[in-house]
Amino acid sequence: MKIKALLLGAAAAFALAPAAMAERGSDGHVNIIYWQAPSIMNPYLSGGTKDIQASSLVIEPLARYDENGDLVAWLVEDIPTVGNGGVSADLKTITWKLKSGLTWSDGSALTSQDVKFSADYCMHPEGGCASASFFDGVERVEVVDDLTVKITFNQPKPNPYNPLVGAQSPILQKAQFENCTGARAPECTDANFAPIGTGPFVVDEFKPNDVISMSANPNYRDPAKPAFATLTFKGGGDATAAGRAVMETGEFDYAWNLQLAPDVIAKMEKGGKGKAIVGFGPLVERLEMNLTDPSPALDADTRATRKAPHPFLSDISVRKALSMAIDRELLVEVGYGKAGKVTCDLVPSPPNYAAENDYCKVQDIAGANALLDSAGWIKGADGIRAKDGVRLSILYQTSTNAVRQDFQALIKQWWSEIGVETELRNLSASVFFGGDPGSPDTFQKFYADVEMYANIFAGTDPQQYLAAYRCGGEPKPESQWQGENINRFCDPAYDALIDELARTGDIAKRGEIAKQMNNMVTKDSYTIVPLVHRGRVSAHANSLGGVILNVWDSELWNAADWYRIK
């Protein structure tokens, strides 16, 4: 059966570049800079990439994805499959076996109780878990023995590798977090800022939206790793300063997400201190359309749900016209060069799941104007369109970044050519992606009409990523404003496809379903307006060895293997 064939293969062989070090901590100090500063060290309470990646130095999942997108065992003996008995023949259970002898950084034993707790923590209905879609279809999690955990699904799961896999779904220590479940989750500041982990480093001091001081985990499972005794994780600033700090001045060893024009990066590399590295995964810069009314005159619950439709973005003609007016080729040229490609899809890769649509690739200002005319949106004396007293006046927000501000300026100009007024707003990335339930400025709350950002899914299967748009998955007060369905999109037919994808094993059929889902949120509804398929560009010092860029998991996935080139 094809459904079983998907799971029969053993995990790919996993080998890392040899680290030239004699003992733990022998290479001194390493400096990392992320211009989007981490605000929390618990990825279950933040959908921000910078928080997920910073925490990956400390807390780890059962398994993760390597630089090729292959699933590899991390805290477990091997990857469960039908062939080795880890996945049941009916595909309704998966059993994970922890490696023996693993300890937390405080010296206590890692057990299956911690694994079960981590699943229960995220699945708590009042916890507002940012990774809730990873546990879609999980019926229960059971402790079999001290090292064995069994996950049961409510239907056959051809892809059972979402729960507790990848940097967004790590294992938390039960002893540290057991009084921090449900609505109390955001209140446990000490645990959320300094989780006890199994990773190569421990948190010594955490200053939200600023800097994290770390040191080598004294109980890390490999006595020779990490090579670095201490680590500084600096946040804030901008991509330009981060790139210069590695490639020109040599102040830092690693800089993440250098969202800079290609000529700027090339100039920095001439500084001779470091080099840029690029990798293409499924990262898409896109516009998100708010389907609900973000008016501050409404209460929080109404703004978070579909009780009040958006006054003009609820009209698909408006959303489509906004997309038609954009020149994506110019955006790529201005912002990314060879590190970007025009895309019309939310899921541009891997090939089996990429719809490869081309409907958006050519700018059509005239067509956008004609569409708005036919939909009854008429230009006034000031050139701005209106209908039934509602003006096409957009608040368009994103994080502070030179490329994103260039995009905003260009898109504002194009929208003005079709009679749309646009107010631009940019927010500190630390705040925008921070997930603070008390902040009005997070991307989850989406208190604007349109917002722009990019994110990524772990591994090479987009099931969990696409499942984020299920009805009811919107961020709201009772979920601590966590959740991935920020547009408040809801279509029962889409929900049915989420369930169909979850029970489909044939790889070609899975691709067909995923493409259909991609189209439903993009070209069929213009709820999401893709712009650029981005390559991830980061940089490391010439003196930093062992770095393997990974666009399928955390970029810091193998920091335990980094070392100083002598």
Coordinates of C-alpha atoms in Angstrom, one line a residue:
M1 CA 0.0 0.0 0.0
K2 CA 1.3 3.5 -0.8
I3 CA -0.1 4.8 2.5
K4 CA 2.3 2.4 4.3
A5 CA 5.2 2.9 1.9
L6 CA 5.4 6.6 3.0
L7 CA 6.3 5.4 6.5
L8 CA 8.3 2.2 5.9
G9 CA 11.7 3.8 5.2
A10 CA 14.1 4.3 8.0
A11 CA 15.3 7.8 8.8
A12 CA 18.0 9.2 6.5
A13 CA 21.5 8.8 7.7
F14 CA 22.6 11.9 9.7
A15 CA 26.1 13.2 9.8
L16 CA 27.4 16.5 10.8
A17 CA 30.6 18.2 9.9
P18 CA 33.3 17.1 12.5
A19 CA 33.9 19.7 15.1
A20 CA 37.6 20.5 15.8
M21 CA 37.5 20.7 19.6
A22 CA 39.0 18.8 22.4
E23 CA 36.6 19.4 25.2
R24 CA 33.4 21.3 26.2
G25 CA 33.9 25.1 26.3
S26 CA 37.4 25.0 24.9
D27 CA 36.7 27.6 22.2
G28 CA 35.5 30.4 24.6
H29 CA 32.8 32.7 23.6
V30 CA 30.4 33.0 20.6
N31 CA 28.3 36.0 19.6
I32 CA 25.0 35.7 17.8
I33 CA 22.9 38.6 16.6
Y34 CA 19.2 38.6 15.5
W35 CA 17.9 42.0 14.6
Q36 CA 14.5 40.8 15.7
A37 CA 15.1 40.5 19.4
P38 CA 13.5 37.5 21.3
S39 CA 10.8 38.4 23.8
I40 CA 10.3 35.0 25.3
M41 CA 12.0 31.6 25.4
N42 CA 8.9 29.5 25.1
P43 CA 7.9 28.9 21.5
Y44 CA 4.5 27.6 22.6
L45 CA 3.7 31.1 23.6
S46 CA 5.0 32.9 20.5
G47 CA 4.7 32.4 16.8
G48 CA 7.8 34.6 16.3
T49 CA 10.7 33.0 14.5
K50 CA 13.2 34.8 16.6
D51 CA 11.7 33.4 19.8
I52 CA 11.5 29.9 18.3
Q53 CA 15.1 29.9 17.2
A54 CA 16.5 31.4 20.4
S55 CA 14.8 28.8 22.5
S56 CA 16.1 26.0 20.2
L57 CA 19.5 26.5 21.8
V58 CA 18.0 25.4 25.1
I59 CA 14.9 23.2 24.6
E60 CA 14.6 20.5 22.0
P61 CA 12.0 18.3 20.3
L62 CA 11.9 14.5 20.0
A63 CA 13.0 14.7 16.3
R64 CA 13.8 17.5 13.9
Y65 CA 14.6 18.2 10.3
D66 CA 18.1 18.4 8.9
E67 CA 19.4 20.8 6.2
N68 CA 17.9 18.6 3.5
G69 CA 14.4 18.5 5.2
D70 CA 14.9 14.9 6.3
L71 CA 13.5 13.8 9.6
V72 CA 16.2 12.8 12.1
A73 CA 16.1 11.4 15.6
W74 CA 17.2 13.9 18.3
L75 CA 16.1 12.9 21.8
V76 CA 14.8 9.5 20.7
E77 CA 16.4 6.2 19.6
D78 CA 15.1 6.3 16.1
I79 CA 12.2 7.6 13.9
P80 CA 9.1 5.4 14.4
T81 CA 7.8 3.8 11.2
V82 CA 5.4 1.0 10.2
G83 CA 8.4 -1.1 9.4
N84 CA 10.0 -0.9 12.8
G85 CA 6.7 -1.1 14.7
G86 CA 6.8 2.5 15.9
V87 CA 3.7 3.4 13.8
S88 CA 0.7 1.1 14.0
A89 CA -0.5 -0.7 10.9
D90 CA -3.7 1.3 11.0
L91 CA -1.7 4.5 11.2
K92 CA -3.6 5.7 14.3
T93 CA -0.7 5.6 16.8
I94 CA 2.9 6.5 16.9
T95 CA 5.3 5.4 19.7
W96 CA 8.4 7.3 20.6
K97 CA 11.3 5.8 22.6
L98 CA 13.6 8.3 24.4
K99 CA 17.3 7.6 24.4
S100 CA 18.3 6.3 27.8
G101 CA 20.5 8.5 30.1
L102 CA 19.3 11.9 28.9
T103 CA 19.2 14.6 31.5
W104 CA 17.9 18.1 31.8
S105 CA 20.4 20.9 32.4
D106 CA 19.6 20.7 36.2
G107 CA 20.8 17.1 36.2
S108 CA 17.4 15.5 36.6
A109 CA 16.3 12.7 34.2
L110 CA 14.3 13.4 31.0
T111 CA 11.4 10.9 31.1
S112 CA 8.2 10.2 29.1
Q113 CA 6.3 12.2 31.8
D114 CA 8.0 15.3 30.4
V115 CA 7.0 14.3 26.9
K116 CA 3.3 13.7 27.8
F117 CA 3.3 16.9 29.8
S118 CA 4.5 19.0 26.8
A119 CA 1.7 17.7 24.6
D120 CA -0.9 18.3 27.3
Y121 CA 0.6 21.8 27.9
C122 CA 0.0 22.8 24.3
M123 CA -3.4 21.1 24.0
H124 CA -4.8 22.8 27.0
P125 CA -7.9 24.6 25.8
E126 CA -7.1 27.8 27.7
G127 CA -3.3 27.8 27.1
G128 CA -3.3 29.8 23.9
C129 CA -0.6 27.5 22.4
A130 CA 1.0 29.0 19.3
S131 CA 1.7 25.5 18.0
A132 CA -1.7 24.1 18.5
S133 CA -2.0 23.0 14.9
F134 CA 0.9 20.6 15.5
F135 CA -1.4 18.6 17.7
D136 CA -4.3 18.5 15.2
G137 CA -6.1 15.2 15.5
V138 CA -4.3 14.0 18.7
E139 CA -6.8 12.1 20.8
R140 CA -4.5 11.3 23.7
V141 CA -0.9 10.9 24.8
E142 CA 0.0 8.0 27.1
V143 CA 3.1 7.1 29.2
V144 CA 4.0 3.5 28.4
D145 CA 7.1 3.4 30.6
D146 CA 9.8 5.9 31.7
L147 CA 11.2 6.2 28.2
T148 CA 8.2 5.4 26.0
V149 CA 5.3 7.6 24.9
K150 CA 2.4 6.6 22.7
I151 CA 0.4 9.2 20.8
T152 CA -3.1 8.2 19.5
F153 CA -4.9 10.0 16.7
N154 CA -8.6 10.3 16.1
Q155 CA -8.1 8.9 12.6
P156 CA -5.3 7.3 10.5
K157 CA -2.4 9.7 10.2
P158 CA -0.1 9.0 7.2
N159 CA 2.0 11.9 8.5
P160 CA 2.2 11.4 12.3
Y161 CA 5.3 13.5 12.7
N162 CA 4.0 16.9 13.7
P163 CA 3.5 16.6 17.5
L164 CA 6.7 17.3 19.4
V165 CA 8.8 17.4 16.3
G166 CA 10.7 20.5 15.1
A167 CA 11.7 23.7 16.9
Q168 CA 8.2 24.9 17.3
S169 CA 7.1 21.9 19.3
P170 CA 9.8 21.1 21.9
I171 CA 9.8 19.2 25.2
L172 CA 9.3 21.2 28.4
Q173 CA 10.3 20.0 31.8
K174 CA 7.2 19.0 33.7
A175 CA 8.7 19.9 37.1
Q176 CA 9.3 23.5 35.9
F177 CA 6.1 24.1 34.0
E178 CA 3.5 21.9 35.7
N179 CA 2.0 24.9 37.6
C180 CA 2.0 27.0 34.4
T181 CA -0.7 25.4 32.3
G182 CA -3.8 26.9 30.8
A183 CA -4.6 30.5 31.5
R184 CA -1.6 30.7 33.8
A185 CA 0.9 29.9 31.0
P186 CA 1.8 33.5 30.2
E187 CA 2.2 34.4 33.9
C188 CA 5.1 32.0 34.6
T189 CA 7.8 34.6 33.7
D190 CA 10.8 32.7 35.2
A191 CA 10.0 29.5 33.3
N192 CA 9.2 31.3 30.1
F193 CA 12.3 33.4 30.2
A194 CA 14.7 30.6 31.3
P195 CA 13.4 27.2 30.5
I196 CA 15.4 24.2 31.8
G197 CA 16.4 22.2 28.7
T198 CA 18.3 19.4 27.1
G199 CA 20.0 21.6 24.5
P200 CA 23.7 22.6 24.4
F201 CA 23.1 25.9 26.3
V202 CA 21.4 27.2 29.4
V203 CA 20.0 30.7 30.0
D204 CA 22.0 32.7 32.6
E205 CA 20.2 36.0 32.1
F206 CA 17.3 37.0 29.8
K207 CA 16.5 40.6 29.0
P208 CA 13.4 40.6 26.9
N209 CA 13.7 42.4 23.5
D210 CA 17.4 43.0 24.2
V211 CA 20.0 40.3 25.1
I212 CA 20.3 36.7 26.3
S213 CA 23.4 35.5 28.1
M214 CA 24.0 31.7 28.0
S215 CA 26.6 29.2 29.0
A216 CA 27.3 25.6 28.1
N217 CA 24.9 23.1 29.5
P218 CA 27.0 21.1 32.1
N219 CA 24.8 18.1 31.6
Y220 CA 24.7 18.1 27.8
R221 CA 24.6 14.5 26.4
D222 CA 27.9 14.8 24.5
P223 CA 30.7 15.6 27.0
A224 CA 32.8 17.3 24.3
K225 CA 30.1 19.7 23.2
P226 CA 29.3 22.5 22.9
A227 CA 32.7 23.9 22.0
F228 CA 31.8 27.3 23.3
A229 CA 31.7 27.9 27.0
T230 CA 29.5 31.0 26.8
L231 CA 27.2 32.6 24.2
T232 CA 25.7 36.0 23.8
F233 CA 22.4 36.3 21.8
K234 CA 22.0 40.0 21.0
G235 CA 18.7 41.2 19.7
G236 CA 17.5 44.4 18.1
G237 CA 18.8 47.0 15.7
D238 CA 18.3 46.2 12.0
A239 CA 19.4 43.8 9.3
T240 CA 22.0 46.2 8.0
A241 CA 23.7 46.6 11.4
A242 CA 23.6 42.8 11.9
G243 CA 25.2 42.1 8.6
R244 CA 28.0 44.6 9.1
A245 CA 28.7 43.3 12.6
V246 CA 29.6 39.9 11.1
M247 CA 31.0 40.6 7.7
E248 CA 32.7 44.0 8.2
T249 CA 33.6 44.6 11.8
G250 CA 33.7 41.0 13.1
E251 CA 32.0 41.9 16.3
F252 CA 29.6 39.0 15.9
D253 CA 29.9 35.4 14.7
Y254 CA 26.5 34.8 13.3
A255 CA 23.7 37.0 11.9
W256 CA 20.3 35.8 11.0
N257 CA 17.8 36.8 8.3
L258 CA 19.7 39.5 6.4
Q259 CA 16.7 40.9 4.6
L260 CA 18.8 43.3 2.6
A261 CA 19.2 44.3 -1.0
P262 CA 21.8 42.0 -2.8
D263 CA 24.2 44.8 -3.6
V264 CA 24.3 45.8 0.1
I265 CA 25.2 42.2 1.1
A266 CA 27.9 42.0 -1.6
K267 CA 29.5 45.2 -0.3
M268 CA 29.5 43.9 3.2
E269 CA 31.2 40.7 2.2
K270 CA 34.1 42.8 0.9
G271 CA 34.8 43.6 4.5
G272 CA 36.5 40.2 4.7
K273 CA 35.3 39.2 8.2
G274 CA 32.5 36.8 7.1
K275 CA 30.3 35.5 4.4
A276 CA 26.6 35.3 3.5
I277 CA 24.9 31.9 3.2
V278 CA 21.7 31.3 1.3
G279 CA 19.1 28.5 1.3
F280 CA 15.7 28.2 -0.3
G281 CA 12.9 26.6 1.7
P282 CA 9.2 27.5 1.8
L283 CA 9.6 31.0 3.1
V284 CA 7.1 33.5 1.5
E285 CA 6.8 37.2 2.0
R286 CA 3.1 38.0 1.7
L287 CA 0.3 40.3 2.4
E288 CA -2.4 39.1 4.9
M289 CA -5.9 40.5 4.4
N290 CA -7.9 41.1 7.5
L291 CA -11.4 39.7 7.0
T292 CA -12.7 41.2 10.2
D293 CA -13.3 44.8 11.3
P294 CA -10.2 46.1 13.2
S295 CA -11.9 49.3 14.4
P296 CA -10.8 50.4 17.9
A297 CA -14.4 51.3 18.5
L298 CA -15.2 47.6 18.8
D299 CA -14.5 45.4 21.8
A300 CA -11.6 42.9 21.7
D301 CA -13.8 39.8 21.2
T302 CA -15.6 41.3 18.2
R303 CA -12.3 42.4 16.6
A304 CA -11.0 38.9 17.1
T305 CA -13.8 37.0 15.5
R306 CA -16.1 37.1 12.5
K307 CA -18.9 38.9 14.3
A308 CA -18.1 42.1 12.4
P309 CA -16.9 41.6 8.8
H310 CA -14.3 44.0 7.4
P311 CA -16.0 47.1 5.9
F312 CA -14.4 46.7 2.5
L313 CA -11.9 43.8 2.6
S314 CA -14.8 41.4 2.9
D315 CA -15.4 42.2 -0.8
I316 CA -13.2 39.8 -2.8
S317 CA -13.1 42.3 -5.7
V318 CA -11.1 44.7 -3.4
R319 CA -8.7 42.1 -2.3
K320 CA -8.2 40.9 -5.8
A321 CA -7.6 44.4 -7.2
L322 CA -5.0 45.1 -4.5
S323 CA -3.1 42.0 -5.6
M324 CA -3.4 42.9 -9.3
A325 CA -1.9 46.3 -8.8
I326 CA 1.4 44.9 -7.5
D327 CA 4.6 44.5 -9.6
R328 CA 6.2 41.5 -8.0
E329 CA 9.1 41.4 -10.4
L330 CA 10.2 44.8 -9.2
L331 CA 9.8 43.8 -5.6
V332 CA 12.2 40.9 -6.2
E333 CA 14.7 43.1 -8.0
V334 CA 14.6 45.8 -5.3
G335 CA 14.5 43.6 -2.3
Y336 CA 16.2 40.2 -2.9
G337 CA 17.8 39.8 -6.3
K338 CA 18.9 36.2 -6.7
A339 CA 17.7 35.4 -3.2
G340 CA 14.1 35.9 -4.3
K341 CA 11.5 34.7 -6.8
V342 CA 8.1 35.9 -7.7
T343 CA 5.4 33.6 -6.3
C344 CA 1.7 33.4 -6.3
D345 CA 1.5 30.6 -3.7
L346 CA 1.6 30.3 0.0
V347 CA 3.4 27.0 -0.4
P348 CA 6.1 27.4 -3.1
S349 CA 8.0 24.3 -2.2
P350 CA 8.8 21.4 -2.1
P351 CA 7.8 20.5 -5.7
N352 CA 5.1 17.9 -4.8
Y353 CA 3.1 20.6 -2.9
A354 CA 3.8 23.6 -5.1
A355 CA 0.9 24.7 -7.2
E356 CA 3.1 26.9 -9.4
N357 CA 0.4 29.4 -10.1
D358 CA 1.2 32.3 -12.4
Y359 CA -1.9 34.4 -12.1
C360 CA -0.2 37.2 -10.1
K361 CA 3.1 37.5 -12.0
V362 CA 2.1 40.4 -14.3
Q363 CA 1.0 43.7 -12.8
D364 CA -2.4 44.9 -14.1
I365 CA -3.3 48.4 -13.0
A366 CA -5.9 48.9 -15.7
G367 CA -7.5 45.6 -14.9
A368 CA -7.6 46.4 -11.1
N369 CA -9.3 49.7 -11.9
A370 CA -11.8 48.1 -14.1
L371 CA -12.6 45.4 -11.4
L372 CA -13.2 48.1 -8.8
D373 CA -15.4 50.1 -11.2
S374 CA -17.5 47.1 -11.9
A375 CA -17.8 46.3 -8.1
G376 CA -19.2 49.8 -7.5
W377 CA -16.2 51.4 -5.8
I378 CA -16.3 54.8 -7.3
K379 CA -13.5 57.4 -7.2
G380 CA -14.3 60.6 -5.4
A381 CA -13.0 64.1 -6.1
D382 CA -9.9 63.3 -4.1
G383 CA -9.2 60.2 -6.2
I384 CA -10.1 57.7 -3.4
R385 CA -12.7 55.1 -4.1
A386 CA -15.8 54.7 -1.9
K387 CA -19.0 52.8 -1.8
D388 CA -22.0 53.3 0.4
G389 CA -20.1 55.8 2.5
V390 CA -17.1 53.4 3.0
R391 CA -13.7 54.7 1.7
L392 CA -10.9 52.4 0.5
S393 CA -8.5 53.6 3.2
I394 CA -6.0 51.0 4.4
L395 CA -3.8 50.8 7.4
Y396 CA -0.9 48.6 6.1
Q397 CA 1.6 47.4 8.8
T398 CA 4.7 45.4 9.0
S399 CA 7.9 45.1 11.0
T400 CA 10.7 47.7 10.8
N401 CA 13.1 46.6 8.1
A402 CA 14.6 48.5 5.2
V403 CA 13.4 46.0 2.5
R404 CA 9.9 45.9 4.0
Q405 CA 9.7 49.7 4.1
D406 CA 10.8 49.8 0.5
F407 CA 8.0 47.3 -0.3
Q408 CA 5.5 49.4 1.6
A409 CA 6.4 52.5 -0.3
L410 CA 6.1 50.9 -3.7
I411 CA 2.8 49.1 -2.9
K412 CA 1.3 52.3 -1.5
Q413 CA 2.2 54.0 -4.8
W414 CA 0.6 51.3 -6.9
W415 CA -2.5 51.2 -4.7
S416 CA -2.9 55.0 -5.1
E417 CA -3.0 54.4 -8.9
I418 CA -6.2 52.3 -8.4
G419 CA -7.9 54.8 -6.0
V420 CA -6.8 53.3 -2.6
E421 CA -5.6 55.5 0.2
T422 CA -2.8 53.8 2.3
E423 CA -1.4 54.7 5.7
L424 CA 1.9 52.9 6.4
R425 CA 2.9 51.7 9.8
N426 CA 6.0 49.8 10.9
L427 CA 6.6 48.3 14.3
S428 CA 9.6 46.9 16.1
A429 CA 10.0 43.3 15.1
S430 CA 10.4 42.4 18.8
V431 CA 7.0 43.7 19.5
F432 CA 5.3 42.7 16.2
F433 CA 6.4 39.1 16.5
G434 CA 6.5 39.1 20.3
G435 CA 3.2 37.4 21.1
D436 CA 2.6 39.5 24.2
P437 CA -1.1 39.1 25.0
G438 CA -1.2 42.6 26.5
S439 CA 0.2 44.4 23.4
P440 CA -2.1 45.8 20.7
D441 CA 0.7 45.7 18.2
T442 CA 1.3 42.0 17.6
F443 CA 0.7 40.4 14.2
Q444 CA -1.7 37.9 15.9
K445 CA -4.0 40.7 17.1
F446 CA -3.9 42.2 13.6
Y447 CA -5.3 45.6 14.5
A448 CA -4.8 46.9 10.9
D449 CA -6.3 46.2 7.5
V450 CA -3.3 44.6 5.8
E451 CA -0.1 43.3 7.2
M452 CA 3.1 41.9 5.7
Y453 CA 5.5 39.3 7.0
A454 CA 6.9 35.8 6.2
N455 CA 7.1 32.6 8.1
I456 CA 7.9 29.0 7.4
F457 CA 6.9 25.4 8.2
A458 CA 9.1 22.7 9.6
G459 CA 10.1 19.8 7.4
T460 CA 8.9 19.2 3.8
D461 CA 5.2 18.5 4.4
P462 CA 2.9 21.5 4.8
Q463 CA 0.0 19.7 6.5
Q464 CA 0.4 21.4 9.8
Y465 CA 1.1 24.8 8.1
L466 CA -2.1 24.6 6.1
A467 CA -4.2 23.3 9.0
A468 CA -3.6 26.7 10.7
Y469 CA -6.5 28.2 8.7
R470 CA -9.1 26.0 10.3
C471 CA -12.3 27.7 11.5
G472 CA -11.9 28.5 15.2
G473 CA -8.1 28.8 15.0
E474 CA -8.1 32.5 15.2
P475 CA -6.2 34.4 17.9
K476 CA -8.7 35.6 20.5
P477 CA -8.8 36.7 24.2
E478 CA -9.5 33.2 25.5
S479 CA -6.5 31.8 23.6
Q480 CA -4.2 34.5 25.1
W481 CA -4.2 35.9 21.6
Q482 CA -2.2 33.0 20.2
G483 CA -3.2 31.2 17.1
E484 CA -2.2 31.2 13.4
N485 CA -5.4 32.0 11.6
I486 CA -4.8 35.7 11.9
N487 CA -7.1 36.5 8.9
R488 CA -10.0 34.9 10.7
F489 CA -10.6 32.8 7.5
C490 CA -13.3 30.2 7.8
D491 CA -14.6 27.8 5.1
P492 CA -16.1 24.4 6.1
A493 CA -14.9 23.1 2.7
Y494 CA -11.4 24.0 3.7
D495 CA -11.7 22.3 7.0
A496 CA -12.9 19.2 5.2
L497 CA -9.7 19.2 3.2
I498 CA -7.6 19.6 6.3
D499 CA -9.1 16.3 7.5
E500 CA -8.8 14.7 4.1
L501 CA -5.1 15.6 3.9
A502 CA -4.5 14.2 7.4
R503 CA -5.8 10.7 6.4
T504 CA -4.3 10.6 2.9
G505 CA -1.1 8.6 2.5
D506 CA -0.6 8.6 -1.3
I507 CA 2.1 11.2 -1.8
A508 CA 0.7 12.4 -5.2
K509 CA -2.8 12.7 -3.7
R510 CA -1.4 14.6 -0.8
G511 CA 0.1 17.1 -3.2
E512 CA -3.2 17.5 -5.0
I513 CA -5.0 18.3 -1.8
A514 CA -2.4 20.7 -0.5
K515 CA -2.5 22.6 -3.8
Q516 CA -6.2 22.9 -3.6
M517 CA -5.9 24.3 -0.1
N518 CA -3.2 26.7 -1.2
N519 CA -5.5 27.9 -4.0
M520 CA -8.4 28.4 -1.6
V521 CA -6.5 30.9 0.6
T522 CA -4.7 32.6 -2.3
K523 CA -6.1 32.8 -5.8
D524 CA -9.6 31.7 -5.0
S525 CA -10.1 34.2 -2.1
Y526 CA -7.1 36.5 -2.0
T527 CA -7.1 36.1 1.8
I528 CA -3.4 35.8 1.5
V529 CA -1.5 37.7 -1.2
P530 CA 1.9 36.1 -1.8
L531 CA 4.7 38.4 -3.1
V532 CA 8.1 36.8 -3.0
H533 CA 9.5 33.3 -2.4
R534 CA 12.4 34.3 -0.3
G535 CA 15.7 32.6 0.2
R536 CA 16.9 32.7 3.7
V537 CA 20.1 34.8 3.9
S538 CA 22.3 34.7 7.0
A539 CA 26.0 35.3 7.6
H540 CA 28.7 33.8 9.7
A541 CA 32.3 34.8 10.6
N542 CA 35.0 33.2 8.6
S543 CA 36.4 31.9 11.9
L544 CA 33.2 30.0 12.8
G545 CA 33.1 26.4 11.8
G546 CA 30.4 23.8 11.7
V547 CA 27.6 26.0 10.5
I548 CA 25.1 24.2 8.3
L549 CA 22.2 26.5 7.1
N550 CA 18.9 24.8 7.8
V551 CA 15.8 26.4 6.3
W552 CA 13.5 23.5 7.4
D553 CA 14.0 23.9 11.1
S554 CA 15.8 26.3 13.4
E555 CA 18.9 27.9 11.9
L556 CA 20.6 27.2 15.2
W557 CA 19.7 23.5 15.1
N558 CA 23.3 22.3 15.2
A559 CA 24.9 25.0 17.4
A560 CA 26.3 22.2 19.6
D561 CA 28.6 21.4 16.6
W562 CA 29.9 24.9 16.0
Y563 CA 33.5 25.6 16.8
R564 CA 36.2 28.2 16.4
I565 CA 38.5 27.7 13.4
K566 CA 42.0 28.2 14.7

